[in-house]
mmCIF file of C-alpha atoms in Angstrom:
data_model
loop_
_atom_site.group_PDB
_atom_site.id
_atom_site.type_symbol
_atom_site.label_atom_id
_atom_site.label_comp_id
_atom_site.label_asym_id
_atom_site.label_seq_id
_atom_site.Cartn_x
_atom_site.Cartn_y
_atom_site.Cartn_z
ATOM 1 C CA MET A 297 -59.889 -38.222 40.418
ATOM 2 C CA THR A 298 -57.731 -40.854 38.667
ATOM 3 C CA ASP A 299 -54.089 -40.402 37.372
ATOM 4 C CA ASP A 300 -55.252 -40.209 33.767
ATOM 5 C CA GLY A 301 -56.528 -36.714 34.384
ATOM 6 C CA ARG A 302 -53.350 -35.162 35.934
ATOM 7 C CA ARG A 303 -51.471 -32.519 33.981
ATOM 8 C CA PRO A 304 -47.829 -33.423 32.841
ATOM 9 C CA GLU A 305 -45.079 -31.846 34.885
ATOM 10 C CA PRO A 306 -42.945 -29.293 33.145
ATOM 11 C CA ASP A 307 -39.996 -31.550 33.195
ATOM 12 C CA ASP A 308 -41.814 -34.315 31.349
ATOM 13 C CA ALA A 309 -43.000 -31.947 28.602
ATOM 14 C CA GLN A 310 -39.403 -30.440 27.942
ATOM 15 C CA ASN A 311 -37.494 -33.752 28.214
ATOM 16 C CA PRO A 312 -39.750 -36.524 27.705
ATOM 17 C CA ASP A 313 -36.781 -38.942 27.472
ATOM 18 C CA PRO A 314 -34.703 -38.691 30.581
ATOM 19 C CA ASP A 315 -31.770 -40.582 29.002
ATOM 20 C CA ALA A 316 -31.579 -38.209 25.903
ATOM 21 C CA ALA A 317 -28.720 -35.567 25.852
ATOM 22 C CA PRO A 318 -30.112 -31.877 25.906
ATOM 23 C CA GLU A 319 -29.783 -30.296 22.544
ATOM 24 C CA THR A 320 -27.582 -27.024 22.402
ATOM 25 C CA VAL A 321 -27.709 -24.562 19.499
ATOM 26 C CA GLU A 322 -24.295 -23.139 18.555
ATOM 27 C CA THR A 323 -23.603 -20.087 16.619
ATOM 28 C CA PRO A 324 -21.118 -20.200 13.713
ATOM 29 C CA LEU A 325 -18.796 -17.932 15.807
ATOM 30 C CA GLU A 326 -19.113 -19.959 18.906
ATOM 31 C CA SER A 327 -18.185 -23.216 17.158
ATOM 32 C CA SER A 328 -15.226 -21.738 15.479
ATOM 33 C CA ILE A 329 -11.753 -22.200 16.986
ATOM 34 C CA PHE A 330 -10.552 -18.935 15.502
ATOM 35 C CA PRO A 331 -11.357 -15.436 17.200
ATOM 36 C CA ALA A 332 -12.977 -12.478 15.273
ATOM 37 C CA THR A 333 -10.486 -10.878 12.850
ATOM 38 C CA LYS A 334 -9.940 -7.244 13.525
ATOM 39 C CA THR A 335 -6.564 -6.029 12.196
ATOM 40 C CA PHE A 336 -5.278 -2.794 10.431
ATOM 41 C CA PHE A 337 -6.553 -4.047 7.084
ATOM 42 C CA THR A 338 -10.222 -4.632 8.302
ATOM 43 C CA THR A 339 -10.337 -1.576 10.756
ATOM 44 C CA PRO A 340 -7.779 0.993 9.524
ATOM 45 C CA ARG A 341 -7.962 3.273 12.576
ATOM 46 C CA MET A 342 -5.358 5.680 11.120
ATOM 47 C CA ASN A 343 -7.328 6.569 8.092
ATOM 48 C CA LYS A 344 -10.685 6.494 9.533
ATOM 49 C CA GLY A 345 -12.719 9.497 8.703
ATOM 50 C CA VAL A 346 -10.291 10.374 6.028
ATOM 51 C CA PRO A 347 -12.053 12.005 2.954
ATOM 52 C CA ALA A 348 -11.759 9.880 -0.260
ATOM 53 C CA ASP A 349 -9.111 11.026 -2.709
ATOM 54 C CA PRO A 350 -10.249 12.831 -6.051
ATOM 55 C CA THR A 351 -11.048 10.726 -9.017
ATOM 56 C CA PHE A 352 -7.861 11.782 -10.853
ATOM 57 C CA ILE A 353 -5.586 10.861 -7.886
ATOM 58 C CA ARG A 354 -7.160 7.503 -7.402
ATOM 59 C CA GLY A 355 -6.913 6.809 -11.122
ATOM 60 C CA LEU A 356 -3.009 7.899 -10.980
ATOM 61 C CA SER A 357 -2.444 5.732 -7.748
ATOM 62 C CA ALA A 358 -4.038 2.749 -9.575
ATOM 63 C CA VAL A 359 -1.659 3.101 -12.533
ATOM 64 C CA GLU A 360 1.375 3.520 -10.107
ATOM 65 C CA ILE A 361 0.540 0.475 -8.256
ATOM 66 C CA SER A 362 -0.200 -1.528 -11.323
ATOM 67 C CA LEU A 363 3.373 -0.706 -12.765
ATOM 68 C CA GLY A 364 4.767 -1.355 -9.313
ATOM 69 C CA VAL A 365 3.251 -4.755 -9.278
ATOM 70 C CA ILE A 366 4.663 -5.552 -12.799
ATOM 71 C CA LEU A 367 7.922 -4.444 -11.795
ATOM 72 C CA PHE A 368 7.945 -6.429 -8.577
ATOM 73 C CA VAL A 369 7.079 -9.550 -10.723
ATOM 74 C CA LEU A 370 10.041 -8.773 -12.992
ATOM 75 C CA ILE A 371 12.341 -8.740 -10.038
ATOM 76 C CA VAL A 372 11.065 -12.059 -8.633
ATOM 77 C CA VAL A 373 11.334 -13.585 -12.179
ATOM 78 C CA GLY A 374 14.768 -12.313 -12.733
ATOM 79 C CA VAL A 375 16.113 -13.491 -9.315
ATOM 80 C CA MET A 376 14.600 -16.854 -9.618
ATOM 81 C CA TYR A 377 15.641 -17.313 -13.170
ATOM 82 C CA GLN A 378 19.160 -16.390 -12.181
ATOM 83 C CA VAL A 379 19.292 -18.974 -9.138
ATOM 84 C CA ALA A 380 17.658 -21.633 -11.478
ATOM 85 C CA GLY A 381 20.576 -20.992 -14.057
ATOM 86 C CA ARG A 382 23.114 -21.867 -11.370
ATOM 87 C CA TYR A 383 21.599 -25.237 -11.074
ATOM 88 C CA PHE A 384 20.900 -25.848 -14.783
ATOM 89 C CA PRO A 385 23.503 -24.114 -16.788
ATOM 90 C CA SER A 386 21.690 -24.944 -20.056
ATOM 91 C CA ILE A 387 19.028 -22.348 -19.386
ATOM 92 C CA SER A 388 21.148 -19.556 -17.654
ATOM 93 C CA TRP A 389 20.875 -16.197 -18.957
ATOM 94 C CA VAL A 390 23.263 -13.348 -18.264
ATOM 95 C CA GLY A 391 20.398 -10.836 -18.427
ATOM 96 C CA ALA A 392 18.248 -12.408 -15.586
ATOM 97 C CA GLY A 393 20.233 -10.341 -12.814
ATOM 98 C CA GLU A 394 20.363 -7.187 -14.913
ATOM 99 C CA LEU A 395 16.473 -7.384 -15.491
ATOM 100 C CA ALA A 396 16.045 -7.777 -11.603
ATOM 101 C CA LEU A 397 18.402 -4.796 -11.154
ATOM 102 C CA LEU A 398 16.722 -2.480 -13.549
ATOM 103 C CA SER A 399 13.330 -3.481 -12.279
ATOM 104 C CA MET A 400 14.110 -2.648 -8.881
ATOM 105 C CA ILE A 401 15.504 0.728 -9.668
ATOM 106 C CA ALA A 402 12.266 1.399 -11.853
ATOM 107 C CA LEU A 403 10.130 0.241 -8.963
ATOM 108 C CA THR A 404 11.802 2.628 -6.608
ATOM 109 C CA PHE A 405 10.996 5.596 -8.763
ATOM 110 C CA ILE A 406 7.526 4.688 -9.905
ATOM 111 C CA THR A 407 6.223 4.474 -6.440
ATOM 112 C CA THR A 408 7.530 7.668 -5.248
ATOM 113 C CA GLY A 409 4.353 9.671 -6.131
ATOM 114 C CA TYR A 410 2.074 7.177 -4.308
ATOM 115 C CA LEU A 411 4.145 7.258 -1.174
ATOM 116 C CA VAL A 412 4.335 11.142 -1.310
ATOM 117 C CA GLY A 413 0.559 11.273 -1.667
ATOM 118 C CA ARG A 414 -0.017 8.935 1.487
ATOM 119 C CA ASN A 415 3.022 10.271 3.654
ATOM 120 C CA GLY A 416 4.728 7.057 3.182
ATOM 121 C CA HIS A 417 8.175 8.523 2.655
ATOM 122 C CA ILE A 418 10.690 9.475 5.429
ATOM 123 C CA VAL A 419 9.568 12.580 7.159
ATOM 124 C CA LEU A 420 10.709 14.490 10.206
ATOM 125 C CA GLU A 421 7.532 15.441 12.130
ATOM 126 C CA ILE A 422 9.113 18.131 14.361
ATOM 127 C CA PHE A 423 6.377 20.866 14.680
ATOM 128 C CA ASP A 424 3.390 18.559 13.787
ATOM 129 C CA GLU A 425 2.587 17.591 17.543
ATOM 130 C CA LEU A 426 3.077 21.146 18.721
ATOM 131 C CA LEU A 427 0.923 22.702 16.098
ATOM 132 C CA ALA A 428 -1.863 19.927 15.865
ATOM 133 C CA GLY A 429 -5.228 21.309 15.982
ATOM 134 C CA THR A 430 -4.250 24.906 15.129
ATOM 135 C CA ARG A 431 -4.283 27.070 12.050
ATOM 136 C CA LEU A 432 -0.393 27.142 12.159
ATOM 137 C CA PHE A 433 -0.650 23.355 11.471
ATOM 138 C CA VAL A 434 -2.677 24.095 8.344
ATOM 139 C CA ALA A 435 -0.101 26.624 7.332
ATOM 140 C CA LEU A 436 2.636 24.173 7.886
ATOM 141 C CA ARG A 437 1.036 21.550 5.728
ATOM 142 C CA VAL A 438 0.601 24.126 2.905
ATOM 143 C CA VAL A 439 4.109 25.231 3.226
ATOM 144 C CA SER A 440 5.417 21.558 3.135
ATOM 145 C CA ALA A 441 3.261 20.693 0.094
ATOM 146 C CA ILE A 442 4.737 23.886 -1.879
ATOM 147 C CA ILE A 443 8.270 22.786 -1.073
ATOM 148 C CA MET A 444 7.455 19.361 -2.094
ATOM 149 C CA VAL A 445 6.028 20.528 -5.308
ATOM 150 C CA LEU A 446 8.984 22.817 -6.135
ATOM 151 C CA THR A 447 11.469 19.958 -5.223
ATOM 152 C CA SER A 448 9.705 17.499 -7.362
ATOM 153 C CA LEU A 449 9.365 19.562 -10.350
ATOM 154 C CA ALA A 450 13.175 20.286 -9.927
ATOM 155 C CA LEU A 451 13.896 16.513 -9.944
ATOM 156 C CA ALA A 452 11.611 15.905 -12.864
ATOM 157 C CA TYR A 453 13.543 18.492 -14.938
ATOM 158 C CA GLU A 454 16.932 17.001 -14.073
ATOM 159 C CA ALA A 455 15.538 13.446 -15.000
ATOM 160 C CA PHE A 456 14.128 15.006 -18.272
ATOM 161 C CA ILE A 457 17.684 16.134 -19.312
ATOM 162 C CA LYS A 458 19.173 12.892 -18.168
ATOM 163 C CA ILE A 459 16.836 10.969 -20.508
ATOM 164 C CA GLU A 460 18.452 12.462 -23.511
ATOM 165 C CA ILE A 461 22.014 12.194 -22.267
ATOM 166 C CA GLU A 462 21.827 8.712 -21.025
ATOM 167 C CA TRP A 463 19.655 7.197 -23.985
ATOM 168 C CA GLY A 464 22.769 6.351 -26.049
ATOM 169 C CA ARG A 465 24.162 4.261 -23.314
ATOM 170 C CA LEU A 466 23.128 0.604 -23.339
ATOM 171 C CA SER A 467 23.067 -2.075 -20.583
ATOM 172 C CA ALA A 468 25.665 -4.685 -20.806
ATOM 173 C CA ALA A 469 23.449 -7.679 -21.136
ATOM 174 C CA MET A 470 20.038 -6.731 -22.253
ATOM 175 C CA HIS A 471 21.144 -3.636 -24.227
ATOM 176 C CA VAL A 472 18.272 -1.429 -22.677
ATOM 177 C CA PRO A 473 18.957 2.232 -22.939
ATOM 178 C CA LEU A 474 19.818 3.492 -19.650
ATOM 179 C CA GLY A 475 17.830 6.628 -20.240
ATOM 180 C CA THR A 476 14.763 4.272 -19.789
ATOM 181 C CA LEU A 477 15.390 4.487 -16.077
ATOM 182 C CA TYR A 478 15.204 8.349 -15.944
ATOM 183 C CA VAL A 479 11.869 7.996 -17.800
ATOM 184 C CA PHE A 480 10.581 6.263 -14.755
ATOM 185 C CA ALA A 481 12.247 9.002 -12.685
ATOM 186 C CA PHE A 482 10.508 11.681 -14.659
ATOM 187 C CA ILE A 483 7.161 10.175 -14.381
ATOM 188 C CA ALA A 484 7.721 9.508 -10.554
ATOM 189 C CA PHE A 485 8.703 13.135 -9.925
ATOM 190 C CA VAL A 486 5.774 14.637 -11.812
ATOM 191 C CA SER A 487 3.284 12.422 -10.036
ATOM 192 C CA ALA A 488 4.888 13.363 -6.658
ATOM 193 C CA ALA A 489 4.457 17.122 -7.613
ATOM 194 C CA ILE A 490 0.829 16.267 -8.602
ATOM 195 C CA HIS A 491 0.102 14.315 -5.315
ATOM 196 C CA SER A 492 1.706 17.244 -3.301
ATOM 197 C CA ALA A 493 -0.437 19.845 -5.262
ATOM 198 C CA PHE A 494 -3.455 18.141 -4.486
ATOM 199 C CA LYS A 495 -2.691 18.469 -0.643
ATOM 200 C CA ILE A 496 -2.848 22.252 -0.736
ATOM 201 C CA PRO A 497 -6.597 23.051 -1.238
ATOM 202 C CA PHE A 498 -7.316 20.068 1.446
ATOM 203 C CA ALA A 499 -4.647 21.042 3.930
ATOM 204 C CA ASN A 500 -7.526 21.715 6.553
ATOM 205 C CA ARG A 501 -8.687 18.143 6.344
ATOM 206 C CA PRO A 502 -7.324 14.797 7.694
ATOM 207 C CA GLU A 503 -4.794 13.350 5.188
ATOM 208 C CA ARG A 504 -4.362 9.816 4.260
ATOM 209 C CA LYS A 505 -1.299 8.033 5.624
ATOM 210 C CA LEU A 506 0.711 4.837 5.260
ATOM 211 C CA ASP A 507 2.340 3.518 8.148
ATOM 212 C CA ILE A 508 4.119 0.298 7.471
ATOM 213 C CA GLY A 509 4.733 -0.413 11.247
ATOM 214 C CA GLU A 510 1.067 -0.322 12.056
ATOM 215 C CA MET A 511 0.329 -2.564 9.062
ATOM 216 C CA GLU A 512 3.105 -5.144 10.391
ATOM 217 C CA ALA A 513 1.443 -5.038 13.830
#
């Protein structure tokens, strides 16, 4: 038998050129210098399994967030314009600081309902850990929601009265009726009452929470 009839060795078939470097197939993840992203925003552990909010609550929250974004933009514009006026006196406007101040107050009010609906406000959880998983915990949530509804309605009534009283007073620079701020307060406290009322029939289910500390982590 001659050498022409011998079968090729396995190494010869796989790598015919000994000098050639072996080819390696890299996946996109292996070739990236960045690790897989897994944060609170991609995997919200706290709100995992929480039922979706009703359509009305989602719409109300969307309106509140939209108004909040607009007011935040006005704060930034007012502050930056006030700073620019210090370096360029020709464009200075005395109402820039007042715009930022009034927008900040309105922003504080308008986000009240959204924070109440997601437990983003300051709370004292004294009995929550002790009663968690029991029927008394459900009763505690119902009582807390009822107290919040009554408190929000009382504050909304006071804000409604202040609208008429303060409407005749104007701000110093922009001449905006100060009663406008109480309009935001009235809307905010009515929204807080609505958000709290929607918690009552769903007191036996997990509720959505807003934890700033975990979001920052």
